[in-house]
Amino acid sequence: MTRLVLSACDLQIGFQPSRVSRKVVASGLNLDLHGGEFVCLAGPNGVGKSTLLRTLTRLQPALGGEVRLSGRPLREYSSKELAGLVSVVLTGQVEVNAMRVRELVGLGRFPHTGIFDSRSQEDERAVENALALTDVSQLADRFVQELSDGERQRVMIARALAQEPLLLVLDEPTAFLDLPGRISIMHLLRDLARGRGQAVLTSTHDLDLAMRSADRIWLMNRGGSIAQGSPEDLVLSGQFGHTFSQANLRYNMSTGQFEEEHAGARPVVLRAEGLAGAWTAHALRRAGFEVLVEGAEYLPLIEVEGQGGANCWRLTWQGVSRELSSIYALLSALLE
Amino acid sequence: MRPRSDLTPAASKPLHKGWIIALFVLILLAAFVLSLSLGSVSIPMRQVFGILSGKPAFKESWKTIVLDFRLTKALTAVLTGAALSVAGLQMQTLFRNPLADPFILGINSGASLGVALAVLAIGTTGSILLAGISTAGDLGLALAASIGAGLVLGLILLVGRRVKSPITLLILGLMFGYAASALTSLLIYFSLPERIQAYTVWSYGSFSGVTWSQLRVMAPVILAGLVLTVFLPKPLNALLLGEEYARSMGVNTRLTRVLILLSASILAGTVTAFCGPIGFIGVAVPHLCRNLLRSADHKLLLPAVGILGAALALLADAIAQLPGSQYVLPINVVTSLFGAPFVVWVIIQQRKGRTSFSV
């Protein structure tokens, strides 16, 4: 068993704007996080993911219960001690002007330097190391404002790594990235946890991505309760469907995808194999058809012929057979 | 990675930046000499240096002009420029707002209210006191302005320790400023024209009203405000990422905020008390330094803005003298005339880049 890094016992989170009023977001939370583990905190928007992360990193106080870091209550740490153990990447973009990447990453050494911030060789090494781990060494002398969103997010992670923490906490680090960017950030985080024995905790509303990379998922429900487990366990226990269930949206346990439920979906029969068959089915579902493998004679029948780039779609319906050259043409013909 | 040859790479930056700072120092020295040799009475440069080194002057009046008028004025300009620029830089970083200036929290409105009270309200009831104020070489005005600025400073510090976000503080500061300005307007509205004239002259700003005895108060206070900033480069750098990141890096943001407010308010308040409200230096110089040094590091920026601010205040004063004429322009007219186009330029420059506004 790996080392327990963070644990929460009967934790209550929320806001306390004044002495009398308090807004509880979630309570009775029991959580644990181990070294070398990559955990995704998932859940619908507005459920309190940020509040939980901010409470676990002491950016805001807990309303009740206790958080322990390395076995010691979080509140007992001095702010400098805590900064040496926990680093964060907050949600949203950081706007800085005239600051180079190496300088920004170097800010992460603050908990390790004195009041005049003089740097030792060890500090320099930690910065270069963080740049290398996040694969941004070649950007080190660029200005931060010139980077793309994905590059900038890597630099922010490098800054957090330069702090050399036991626990790295990120709030929606993939929010404004494109799909390849999101995947690369998630894989980076997973590798950081595996390779360095750090605990990495990130919130995300991208369930698909969390499924693919997380060791464990903390699934936060609308009521504020959290289900923990490996992504697959949570699927099998039906937790995903429960958490994200909405009208017209159904969690398909076998594909791991959310599917729209169409009330009056028209059935069609698709006889096709391979890649072309899979994408044809995808297109038909997207257009609101129910895709069947076998069906009555009177239903539209679609067959895919040909291989590689040269496919042909044969639509047989009401005794008429037509050959169509693309999926787009097929859908147009069906929707006529 | 695509090559970006148009961006300056790591071409020995420390040396490069060292030269820029050295250039700032040279400009400062040149501006200081220029300021001593310019004025409505023309005094040869050699005589100016002779008087400064303690040699007997060609005319006794020249000695008085150089030592008691031009030297005090030049020193005042140096202190003012450095104080306002350093205070402005701190405010811009604390509020992460490129248009923040030393007076954004209403320090000068407080000072103005103090002066308005002294000149307008007290003046109307006790003309003896007003006479006392003017004969004491404006020491009374400085005192009144100090009290006004000090009250606002106290309020800001009181609130500054409690509020959570710097933006709340910014809004409260603006409100203090509006309230103080409103009271000042009220006083002006009910005042006699000749009293208003005295207030208006103060509000134009001037480096020349400061005497040696006033400098003995002003210089140590400003130096104290500047010395406070020696401890601030590290937390200021952390604050560039915002208060939350600063806290996550172990910075005591409450203490830092109080120190920044204390330092900036002392600097801005003292300047306003002795020279009147001097605009634009505090907002323009930090931008100029960031652009020239291409750096956001406060270890570099704090000394750099101090030196460049002092130099620019001296140059503004030199322009205000209107060399070759008998007229002297109010210093605020010069700083604003040159400062306003500059701020416009900064805004356009920042809009050109792909970043939005940032410090």
XYZ file of N, CA and C in Angstrom, chain B residues 113-235:
369
model
N -8.858 67.343 0.564
C -9.874 67.744 1.532
C -9.222 68.484 2.695
N -8.077 67.953 3.147
C -7.364 68.616 4.235
C -6.995 70.039 3.858
N -6.442 70.192 2.666
C -6.031 71.525 2.214
C -7.248 72.416 2.027
N -8.299 71.852 1.435
C -9.506 72.640 1.214
C -10.062 73.137 2.546
N -10.049 72.240 3.543
C -10.530 72.644 4.864
C -9.685 73.782 5.405
N -8.353 73.640 5.267
C -7.457 74.658 5.808
C -7.652 75.983 5.097
N -7.664 75.929 3.765
C -7.694 77.171 2.992
C -9.089 77.777 2.952
N -10.098 76.930 2.735
C -11.432 77.450 2.468
C -12.255 77.616 3.731
N -12.360 76.568 4.514
C -13.271 76.619 5.654
C -12.682 77.403 6.811
N -11.478 76.993 7.239
C -10.863 77.691 8.371
C -10.549 79.113 7.969
N -10.122 79.265 6.715
C -9.774 80.586 6.213
C -10.921 81.571 6.342
N -12.129 81.110 6.114
C -13.261 82.023 6.161
C -13.562 82.473 7.578
N -13.299 81.626 8.540
C -13.622 82.013 9.906
C -12.456 82.713 10.589
N -11.240 82.323 10.299
C -10.112 82.975 10.963
C -9.046 83.374 9.958
N -9.104 84.599 9.531
C -8.156 85.017 8.495
C -6.733 85.063 9.043
N -6.595 85.174 10.385
C -5.256 85.197 10.984
C -4.555 83.869 10.723
N -5.350 82.810 10.875
C -4.792 81.477 10.671
C -4.342 81.317 9.224
N -5.163 81.824 8.304
C -4.821 81.721 6.891
C -3.530 82.477 6.619
N -3.432 83.669 7.204
C -2.215 84.456 7.036
C -1.030 83.657 7.560
N -1.244 83.015 8.711
C -0.180 82.189 9.295
C 0.221 81.083 8.347
N -0.768 80.483 7.716
C -0.490 79.383 6.798
C 0.386 79.854 5.647
N 0.032 81.003 5.060
C 0.794 81.413 3.888
C 2.197 81.902 4.258
N 2.334 82.543 5.411
C 3.669 83.043 5.759
C 4.595 81.912 6.191
N 4.055 80.840 6.700
C 4.910 79.737 7.149
C 5.399 78.903 5.970
N 5.397 79.492 4.779
C 5.932 78.796 3.612
C 5.173 77.530 3.323
N 3.879 77.604 3.416
C 3.024 76.469 3.086
C 3.209 75.277 4.000
N 3.907 75.435 5.116
C 4.051 74.305 6.035
C 2.682 73.931 6.570
N 1.837 74.949 6.754
C 0.480 74.704 7.221
C -0.297 73.860 6.231
N -0.124 74.174 4.948
C -0.817 73.400 3.918
C -0.346 71.951 3.941
N 0.984 71.767 4.061
C 1.538 70.411 4.101
C 0.951 69.649 5.281
N 0.829 70.356 6.410
C 0.274 69.708 7.602
C -1.178 69.312 7.362
N -1.944 70.243 6.796
C -3.360 69.962 6.527
C -3.503 68.788 5.571
N -2.668 68.805 4.512
C -2.750 67.726 3.532
C -2.339 66.401 4.162
N -1.305 66.435 5.034
C -0.851 65.205 5.687
C -1.961 64.600 6.525
N -2.670 65.486 7.251
C -3.755 64.973 8.101
C -4.829 64.324 7.243
N -5.187 65.002 6.139
C -6.207 64.443 5.241
C -5.776 63.113 4.660
N -4.520 63.067 4.149
C -4.017 61.830 3.545
C -3.900 60.738 4.603
N -3.476 61.133 5.810
C -3.308 60.171 6.901
C -4.628 59.534 7.290
N -5.706 60.355 7.297
C -7.020 59.811 7.649
C -7.450 58.756 6.643
N -7.279 59.066 5.359
C -7.649 58.095 4.329
C -6.782 56.844 4.455
N -5.473 57.060 4.688
C -4.560 55.933 4.858
C -5.023 55.015 5.992
N -5.405 55.664 7.125
C -5.869 54.884 8.271
C -7.090 54.050 7.916
N -8.028 54.706 7.219
C -9.240 53.995 6.809
C -8.892 52.809 5.918
N -7.990 53.033 4.970
C -7.628 51.972 4.021
C -6.985 50.800 4.760
N -6.075 51.116 5.678
C -5.403 50.040 6.408
C -6.402 49.266 7.262
N -7.319 50.022 7.874
C -8.330 49.389 8.716
C -9.160 48.404 7.896
N -9.587 48.874 6.730
C -10.402 48.028 5.863
C -9.539 46.962 5.194
N -8.322 47.365 4.798
C -7.443 46.498 4.020
C -7.112 45.190 4.705
N -7.093 45.182 6.041
C -6.785 43.951 6.748
C -7.966 43.007 6.751
N -9.171 43.575 6.578
C -10.377 42.751 6.739
C -10.933 42.219 5.442
N -10.963 43.055 4.395
C -11.630 42.598 3.172
C -10.854 41.450 2.549
N -11.571 40.606 1.824
C -10.961 39.405 1.269
C -10.218 39.697 -0.018
N -10.872 40.427 -0.926
C -10.269 40.572 -2.249
C -9.761 41.998 -2.458
N -8.652 42.136 -3.169
C -8.128 43.472 -3.467
C -9.121 44.312 -4.246
N -9.997 43.666 -5.012
C -10.958 44.431 -5.809
C -11.945 45.153 -4.896
N -12.366 44.463 -3.814
C -13.238 45.116 -2.834
C -12.557 46.356 -2.279
N -11.264 46.182 -1.972
C -10.481 47.288 -1.425
C -10.434 48.443 -2.419
N -10.247 48.081 -3.692
C -10.161 49.088 -4.755
C -11.446 49.899 -4.813
N -12.578 49.193 -4.746
C -13.867 49.878 -4.837
C -14.071 50.772 -3.616
N -13.716 50.244 -2.433
C -13.855 51.046 -1.215
C -12.968 52.286 -1.298
N -11.743 52.096 -1.802
C -10.826 53.225 -1.947
C -11.402 54.285 -2.861
N -11.982 53.838 -3.959
C -12.610 54.779 -4.889
C -13.731 55.549 -4.198
N -14.504 54.810 -3.361
C -15.626 55.451 -2.663
C -15.109 56.494 -1.667
N -14.032 56.150 -0.925
C -13.429 57.144 -0.022
C -13.062 58.390 -0.816
N -12.458 58.140 -1.979
C -12.013 59.241 -2.826
C -13.172 60.123 -3.257
N -14.259 59.474 -3.685
C -15.427 60.243 -4.125
C -16.000 61.060 -2.967
N -16.093 60.421 -1.814
C -16.661 61.121 -0.659
C -15.817 62.351 -0.319
N -14.485 62.156 -0.280
C -13.603 63.272 0.055
C -13.702 64.365 -1.008
N -13.757 63.961 -2.293
C -13.855 64.944 -3.378
C -15.159 65.728 -3.282
N -16.231 65.011 -2.923
C -17.523 65.678 -2.810
C -17.478 66.745 -1.722
N -16.871 66.402 -0.575
C -16.761 67.372 0.513
C -15.936 68.574 0.070
N -14.845 68.272 -0.680
C -14.005 69.357 -1.175
C -14.799 70.275 -2.096
N -15.571 69.671 -3.005
C -16.390 70.470 -3.932
C -17.376 71.339 -3.168
N -17.937 70.734 -2.125
C -18.896 71.472 -1.303
C -18.238 72.713 -0.700
N -17.021 72.523 -0.178
C -16.294 73.645 0.415
C -16.010 74.722 -0.623
N -15.603 74.265 -1.819
C -15.287 75.223 -2.877
C -16.536 76.003 -3.267
N -17.658 75.283 -3.334
C -18.909 75.894 -3.756
C -19.289 77.063 -2.858
N -19.021 76.935 -1.557
C -19.455 77.966 -0.616
C -18.319 78.909 -0.235
N -17.254 78.963 -1.052
C -16.099 79.767 -0.673
C -15.979 81.038 -1.490
N -15.169 81.948 -0.932
C -14.889 83.192 -1.642
C -13.884 82.919 -2.760
N -14.003 83.644 -3.869
C -13.141 83.394 -5.025
C -11.647 83.431 -4.687
N -11.220 84.383 -3.840
C -9.771 84.495 -3.586
C -9.248 83.296 -2.794
N -10.112 82.705 -1.940
C -9.722 81.490 -1.217
C -9.595 80.325 -2.209
N -10.564 80.267 -3.130
C -10.527 79.195 -4.124
C -9.227 79.280 -4.914
N -8.800 80.513 -5.206
C -7.556 80.715 -5.944
C -6.396 80.031 -5.216
N -6.320 80.212 -3.895
C -5.230 79.608 -3.124
C -5.278 78.087 -3.219
N -6.492 77.548 -3.168
C -6.639 76.098 -3.262
C -6.240 75.605 -4.653
N -6.686 76.347 -5.680
C -6.399 75.941 -7.053
C -4.896 75.910 -7.311
N -4.181 76.918 -6.805
C -2.728 76.961 -6.991
C -2.089 75.713 -6.387
N -2.534 75.320 -5.194
C -1.990 74.106 -4.571
C -2.279 72.887 -5.452
N -3.498 72.841 -6.018
C -3.895 71.641 -6.753
C -3.154 71.512 -8.086
N -2.481 72.611 -8.535
C -1.682 72.497 -9.751
C -0.406 71.690 -9.516
N 0.036 71.643 -8.292
C 1.266 70.928 -7.989
C 2.489 71.768 -8.254
N 3.489 71.656 -7.387
C 4.708 72.438 -7.562
C 5.848 71.815 -6.775
N 7.035 71.817 -7.381
C 8.213 71.346 -6.657
C 8.931 72.500 -5.966
N 8.552 73.739 -6.346
C 9.383 74.867 -5.919
C 8.976 75.424 -4.565
N 7.823 74.993 -4.029
C 7.399 75.535 -2.757
C 8.078 74.882 -1.562
N 8.876 73.846 -1.800
C 9.448 73.086 -0.690
C 10.757 73.725 -0.245
N 10.810 74.041 1.049
C 12.001 74.680 1.609
C 12.891 73.634 2.268
N 14.085 74.075 2.677
C 14.997 73.137 3.353
C 14.363 72.547 4.602
N 13.662 73.427 5.363
C 13.075 72.916 6.614
C 11.992 71.881 6.309
N 11.260 72.066 5.182
C 10.258 71.061 4.806
C 10.920 69.787 4.306
N 12.025 69.955 3.557
C 12.739 68.785 3.047
C 13.221 67.897 4.194
N 13.558 68.549 5.316
C 14.028 67.773 6.463
C 12.946 66.836 6.996
N 11.697 67.178 6.745
C 10.597 66.269 7.118
C 10.292 65.309 5.969
N 10.188 65.891 4.772
C 9.736 65.123 3.606
C 10.717 64.008 3.239
N 12.009 64.319 3.202
C 12.995 63.337 2.725
C 13.027 62.076 3.595
N 13.127 62.207 4.927
C 13.183 60.973 5.731
C 11.916 60.132 5.607
N 10.743 60.793 5.521
C 9.501 60.019 5.431
C 9.462 59.242 4.115
N 9.834 59.908 3.018
C 9.822 59.227 1.716
C 10.860 58.112 1.703
N 12.039 58.381 2.274
C 13.057 57.325 2.320
C 12.549 56.127 3.116
N 11.827 56.396 4.203
C 11.272 55.291 4.996
C 10.306 54.464 4.151
N 9.453 55.175 3.382
C 8.506 54.482 2.505
C 9.228 53.632 1.471
N 10.356 54.161 0.959
C 11.110 53.412 -0.047
C 11.815 52.210 0.582
N 12.331 52.399 1.800
C 13.050 51.305 2.463
C 12.111 50.127 2.721
N 10.842 50.436 3.027
C 9.854 49.368 3.243
C 9.789 48.422 2.047
N 9.986 48.975 0.846
C 9.826 48.154 -0.359
C 10.970 47.169 -0.551
N 12.047 47.326 0.212
C 13.164 46.383 0.104
C 12.688 44.957 0.392
N 11.666 44.838 1.247
C 11.177 43.512 1.624
C 10.070 43.008 0.702
N 9.712 43.809 -0.294
C 8.506 43.485 -1.052
C 8.690 42.840 -2.421
N 9.889 42.833 -3.033
C 9.950 42.249 -4.389
C 9.413 40.834 -4.477
N 9.749 39.989 -3.524
C 9.306 38.600 -3.604
C 7.779 38.478 -3.539
N 7.126 39.033 -2.500
C 5.658 38.936 -2.504
C 5.009 39.649 -3.682
